[in-house]
């Protein structure tokens, strides 16, 4: 075999055209061709180090590609990276934007996190009614932490009318999933005669 043929053989195993360096070439090829599921998978693999060294910047790049195509899970993951400032510059407004896109598609974790941003006034103007709206959507999908937050909002009357019965109801739902502090809150309201 001459030197030119040998060099051609060696370099044929490398891909210089694409931007994906994941060991599974089929995932890379699909992602580079715009396959939203493959792009989301690559984001996840890079975020959690499956088959590659963890790299949040690379995760953000692939999540962004899938998020722009409307993938709710990737939108939620990208929002989380912006919220934490992992692999991207921390930007709560950008986090809220991506949580909203995913929440509008029914992604329960995004509904919860968006509610939390509204409750805390982080990246968005503080708005307890808007927080309650998103917590209700997440709680309807059995999101435990949203149920806890709703219990608090109903007990305090923040963004919703004060309603101890509803507070007790949501505390009870979270208690049934083993959240001890909500069991205490539930029992306290029960002992006060709240039905």
mmCIF file of C-alpha atoms in Angstrom:
data_model
loop_
_atom_site.group_PDB
_atom_site.id
_atom_site.type_symbol
_atom_site.label_atom_id
_atom_site.label_comp_id
_atom_site.label_asym_id
_atom_site.label_seq_id
_atom_site.Cartn_x
_atom_site.Cartn_y
_atom_site.Cartn_z
ATOM 1 C CA UNK A 1 0.000 0.000 0.000
ATOM 2 C CA UNK A 2 1.509 3.346 -0.977
ATOM 3 C CA UNK A 3 1.729 6.304 1.449
ATOM 4 C CA UNK A 4 -1.111 8.208 -0.215
ATOM 5 C CA UNK A 5 -3.494 5.258 0.093
ATOM 6 C CA UNK A 6 -2.481 4.751 3.722
ATOM 7 C CA UNK A 7 -3.102 8.414 4.562
ATOM 8 C CA UNK A 8 -6.485 8.263 2.808
ATOM 9 C CA UNK A 9 -7.410 5.202 4.888
ATOM 10 C CA UNK A 10 -6.336 6.841 8.167
ATOM 11 C CA UNK A 11 -8.117 10.133 7.498
ATOM 12 C CA UNK A 12 -11.291 8.493 6.200
ATOM 13 C CA UNK A 13 -12.126 7.482 9.782
ATOM 14 C CA UNK A 14 -12.202 11.128 10.898
ATOM 15 C CA UNK A 15 -15.051 13.519 10.257
ATOM 16 C CA UNK A 16 -14.032 17.127 9.819
ATOM 17 C CA UNK A 17 -17.279 18.429 8.371
ATOM 18 C CA UNK A 18 -19.642 17.927 11.317
ATOM 19 C CA UNK A 19 -19.715 19.502 14.728
ATOM 20 C CA UNK A 20 -20.619 16.392 16.723
ATOM 21 C CA UNK A 21 -17.894 14.441 18.505
ATOM 22 C CA UNK A 22 -20.039 11.877 20.330
ATOM 23 C CA UNK A 23 -18.732 8.289 19.973
ATOM 24 C CA UNK A 24 -21.981 6.993 18.413
ATOM 25 C CA UNK A 25 -21.788 8.194 14.823
ATOM 26 C CA UNK A 26 -25.460 7.445 14.134
ATOM 27 C CA UNK A 27 -26.543 9.845 16.883
ATOM 28 C CA UNK A 28 -24.115 12.475 15.588
ATOM 29 C CA UNK A 29 -25.221 12.104 12.021
ATOM 30 C CA UNK A 30 -28.905 12.315 12.945
ATOM 31 C CA UNK A 31 -28.301 15.347 15.174
ATOM 32 C CA UNK A 32 -26.288 17.137 12.516
ATOM 33 C CA UNK A 33 -29.072 16.461 10.010
ATOM 34 C CA UNK A 34 -31.515 18.227 12.323
ATOM 35 C CA UNK A 35 -33.147 15.248 14.069
ATOM 36 C CA UNK A 36 -34.669 16.857 17.154
ATOM 37 C CA UNK A 37 -34.602 13.668 19.249
ATOM 38 C CA UNK A 38 -30.923 13.077 18.520
ATOM 39 C CA UNK A 39 -30.117 16.708 19.341
ATOM 40 C CA UNK A 40 -31.939 16.452 22.657
ATOM 41 C CA UNK A 41 -30.176 13.160 23.434
ATOM 42 C CA UNK A 42 -26.788 14.725 22.739
ATOM 43 C CA UNK A 43 -27.648 17.590 25.066
ATOM 44 C CA UNK A 44 -28.516 15.078 27.772
ATOM 45 C CA UNK A 45 -25.422 12.941 27.126
ATOM 46 C CA UNK A 46 -23.141 15.970 27.377
ATOM 47 C CA UNK A 47 -24.909 17.356 30.442
ATOM 48 C CA UNK A 48 -24.667 14.093 32.375
ATOM 49 C CA UNK A 49 -21.528 12.602 30.867
ATOM 50 C CA UNK A 50 -22.966 9.573 29.085
ATOM 51 C CA UNK A 51 -20.187 8.340 26.821
ATOM 52 C CA UNK A 52 -18.389 11.695 26.945
ATOM 53 C CA UNK A 53 -16.932 13.995 29.546
ATOM 54 C CA UNK A 54 -19.672 16.198 31.029
ATOM 55 C CA UNK A 55 -19.731 19.528 29.206
ATOM 56 C CA UNK A 56 -22.592 21.919 29.932
ATOM 57 C CA UNK A 57 -21.584 24.295 27.138
ATOM 58 C CA UNK A 58 -21.828 21.456 24.618
ATOM 59 C CA UNK A 59 -25.095 20.336 26.247
ATOM 60 C CA UNK A 60 -26.486 23.866 25.865
ATOM 61 C CA UNK A 61 -25.497 23.903 22.189
ATOM 62 C CA UNK A 62 -27.420 20.702 21.420
ATOM 63 C CA UNK A 63 -30.366 21.527 23.678
ATOM 64 C CA UNK A 64 -30.631 24.882 21.883
ATOM 65 C CA UNK A 65 -30.874 23.196 18.495
ATOM 66 C CA UNK A 66 -33.674 20.895 19.710
ATOM 67 C CA UNK A 67 -35.367 23.686 21.696
ATOM 68 C CA UNK A 68 -35.546 25.898 18.618
ATOM 69 C CA UNK A 69 -37.404 23.059 16.892
ATOM 70 C CA UNK A 70 -39.975 23.050 19.699
ATOM 71 C CA UNK A 71 -38.821 20.099 21.825
ATOM 72 C CA UNK A 72 -40.296 20.774 25.283
ATOM 73 C CA UNK A 73 -37.824 18.577 27.204
ATOM 74 C CA UNK A 74 -34.865 20.334 25.569
ATOM 75 C CA UNK A 75 -36.477 23.732 26.194
ATOM 76 C CA UNK A 76 -36.826 22.845 29.870
ATOM 77 C CA UNK A 77 -33.251 21.553 30.102
ATOM 78 C CA UNK A 78 -31.910 24.668 28.374
ATOM 79 C CA UNK A 79 -33.908 26.854 30.768
ATOM 80 C CA UNK A 80 -32.330 25.005 33.687
ATOM 81 C CA UNK A 81 -28.845 25.672 32.326
ATOM 82 C CA UNK A 82 -29.656 29.393 32.004
ATOM 83 C CA UNK A 83 -31.140 29.433 35.493
ATOM 84 C CA UNK A 84 -28.002 27.882 37.010
ATOM 85 C CA UNK A 85 -25.507 29.522 34.680
ATOM 86 C CA UNK A 86 -24.139 26.114 33.677
ATOM 87 C CA UNK A 87 -22.452 26.145 30.276
ATOM 88 C CA UNK A 88 -24.074 29.492 29.486
ATOM 89 C CA UNK A 89 -24.071 32.890 31.140
ATOM 90 C CA UNK A 90 -26.639 32.893 33.948
ATOM 91 C CA UNK A 91 -29.732 34.670 32.662
ATOM 92 C CA UNK A 92 -33.025 34.326 34.532
ATOM 93 C CA UNK A 93 -34.968 36.146 31.828
ATOM 94 C CA UNK A 94 -33.738 33.655 29.237
ATOM 95 C CA UNK A 95 -34.555 30.809 31.647
ATOM 96 C CA UNK A 96 -38.113 32.133 32.020
ATOM 97 C CA UNK A 97 -38.472 32.400 28.234
ATOM 98 C CA UNK A 98 -37.537 28.742 27.707
ATOM 99 C CA UNK A 99 -39.551 27.510 30.700
ATOM 100 C CA UNK A 100 -42.576 29.305 29.264
ATOM 101 C CA UNK A 101 -42.171 27.634 25.864
ATOM 102 C CA UNK A 102 -41.988 24.196 27.501
ATOM 103 C CA UNK A 103 -44.717 24.967 30.058
ATOM 104 C CA UNK A 104 -47.127 25.986 27.309
ATOM 105 C CA UNK A 105 -46.609 22.516 25.844
ATOM 106 C CA UNK A 106 -47.588 20.950 29.178
ATOM 107 C CA UNK A 107 -44.133 20.073 30.517
ATOM 108 C CA UNK A 108 -44.847 19.880 34.268
ATOM 109 C CA UNK A 109 -41.367 20.624 35.616
ATOM 110 C CA UNK A 110 -41.232 23.762 33.474
ATOM 111 C CA UNK A 111 -44.645 24.773 34.759
ATOM 112 C CA UNK A 112 -43.359 24.431 38.311
ATOM 113 C CA UNK A 113 -40.088 26.291 37.683
ATOM 114 C CA UNK A 114 -41.872 29.070 35.820
ATOM 115 C CA UNK A 115 -44.256 29.379 38.750
ATOM 116 C CA UNK A 116 -41.291 29.598 41.086
ATOM 117 C CA UNK A 117 -39.695 32.360 39.023
ATOM 118 C CA UNK A 118 -42.963 34.319 39.203
ATOM 119 C CA UNK A 119 -43.305 33.704 42.929
ATOM 120 C CA UNK A 120 -39.756 34.901 43.596
ATOM 121 C CA UNK A 121 -39.717 37.656 40.950
ATOM 122 C CA UNK A 122 -36.602 36.192 39.341
ATOM 123 C CA UNK A 123 -36.230 36.951 35.625
ATOM 124 C CA UNK A 124 -39.857 38.089 35.547
ATOM 125 C CA UNK A 125 -41.905 40.603 37.493
ATOM 126 C CA UNK A 126 -43.095 39.051 40.753
ATOM 127 C CA UNK A 127 -46.676 37.921 40.328
ATOM 128 C CA UNK A 128 -48.240 35.478 42.806
ATOM 129 C CA UNK A 129 -51.353 34.957 40.679
ATOM 130 C CA UNK A 130 -49.185 33.944 37.718
ATOM 131 C CA UNK A 131 -47.152 31.677 40.010
ATOM 132 C CA UNK A 132 -50.352 30.002 41.222
ATOM 133 C CA UNK A 133 -51.549 29.564 37.632
ATOM 134 C CA UNK A 134 -48.431 27.611 36.678
ATOM 135 C CA UNK A 135 -48.324 25.669 39.961
ATOM 136 C CA UNK A 136 -51.931 24.591 39.375
ATOM 137 C CA UNK A 137 -51.044 23.265 35.926
ATOM 138 C CA UNK A 138 -48.061 21.339 37.305
ATOM 139 C CA UNK A 139 -49.998 20.076 40.333
ATOM 140 C CA UNK A 140 -52.731 18.776 38.024
ATOM 141 C CA UNK A 141 -49.997 16.533 36.592
ATOM 142 C CA UNK A 142 -49.103 15.359 40.104
ATOM 143 C CA UNK A 143 -45.974 17.517 40.475
ATOM 144 C CA UNK A 144 -45.246 17.226 44.201
ATOM 145 C CA UNK A 145 -43.294 20.441 44.731
ATOM 146 C CA UNK A 146 -45.982 22.431 42.919
ATOM 147 C CA UNK A 147 -48.512 20.930 45.343
ATOM 148 C CA UNK A 148 -46.375 22.083 48.276
ATOM 149 C CA UNK A 149 -46.093 25.629 46.876
ATOM 150 C CA UNK A 150 -49.853 25.751 46.233
ATOM 151 C CA UNK A 151 -50.507 24.716 49.813
ATOM 152 C CA UNK A 152 -48.409 27.648 50.974
ATOM 153 C CA UNK A 153 -50.030 30.120 48.584
ATOM 154 C CA UNK A 154 -53.545 29.060 49.622
ATOM 155 C CA UNK A 155 -52.620 29.182 53.289
ATOM 156 C CA UNK A 156 -51.179 32.686 52.939
ATOM 157 C CA UNK A 157 -53.679 33.935 50.362
ATOM 158 C CA UNK A 158 -50.876 34.954 47.997
ATOM 159 C CA UNK A 159 -52.045 35.199 44.386
ATOM 160 C CA UNK A 160 -55.143 33.191 45.255
ATOM 161 C CA UNK A 161 -57.901 33.765 47.749
ATOM 162 C CA UNK A 162 -56.960 32.514 51.190
ATOM 163 C CA UNK A 163 -58.467 29.033 51.365
ATOM 164 C CA UNK A 164 -57.355 26.786 54.197
ATOM 165 C CA UNK A 165 -59.346 23.835 52.834
ATOM 166 C CA UNK A 166 -57.435 24.009 49.542
ATOM 167 C CA UNK A 167 -54.160 24.476 51.434
ATOM 168 C CA UNK A 168 -54.952 21.340 53.430
ATOM 169 C CA UNK A 169 -55.858 19.472 50.219
ATOM 170 C CA UNK A 170 -52.533 20.271 48.541
ATOM 171 C CA UNK A 171 -50.549 19.598 51.709
ATOM 172 C CA UNK A 172 -52.318 16.247 51.909
ATOM 173 C CA UNK A 173 -51.380 15.352 48.337
ATOM 174 C CA UNK A 174 -47.727 16.111 49.014
ATOM 175 C CA UNK A 175 -47.888 14.319 52.364
ATOM 176 C CA UNK A 176 -49.146 11.190 50.614
ATOM 177 C CA UNK A 177 -45.883 11.228 48.659
ATOM 178 C CA UNK A 178 -43.787 11.335 51.819
ATOM 179 C CA UNK A 179 -43.050 15.052 52.158
ATOM 180 C CA UNK A 180 -42.999 15.115 55.970
ATOM 181 C CA UNK A 181 -43.201 18.893 56.424
ATOM 182 C CA UNK A 182 -46.469 18.958 54.478
ATOM 183 C CA UNK A 183 -47.822 16.182 56.696
ATOM 184 C CA UNK A 184 -47.178 18.454 59.668
ATOM 185 C CA UNK A 185 -48.932 21.366 57.918
ATOM 186 C CA UNK A 186 -51.853 19.102 56.986
ATOM 187 C CA UNK A 187 -52.204 17.833 60.571
ATOM 188 C CA UNK A 188 -52.003 21.371 61.949
ATOM 189 C CA UNK A 189 -54.854 22.525 59.710
ATOM 190 C CA UNK A 190 -56.845 19.391 60.491
ATOM 191 C CA UNK A 191 -56.357 19.971 64.233
ATOM 192 C CA UNK A 192 -57.701 23.521 63.758
ATOM 193 C CA UNK A 193 -60.864 22.022 62.303
ATOM 194 C CA UNK A 194 -60.208 22.860 58.656
ATOM 195 C CA UNK A 195 -62.177 20.535 56.412
#
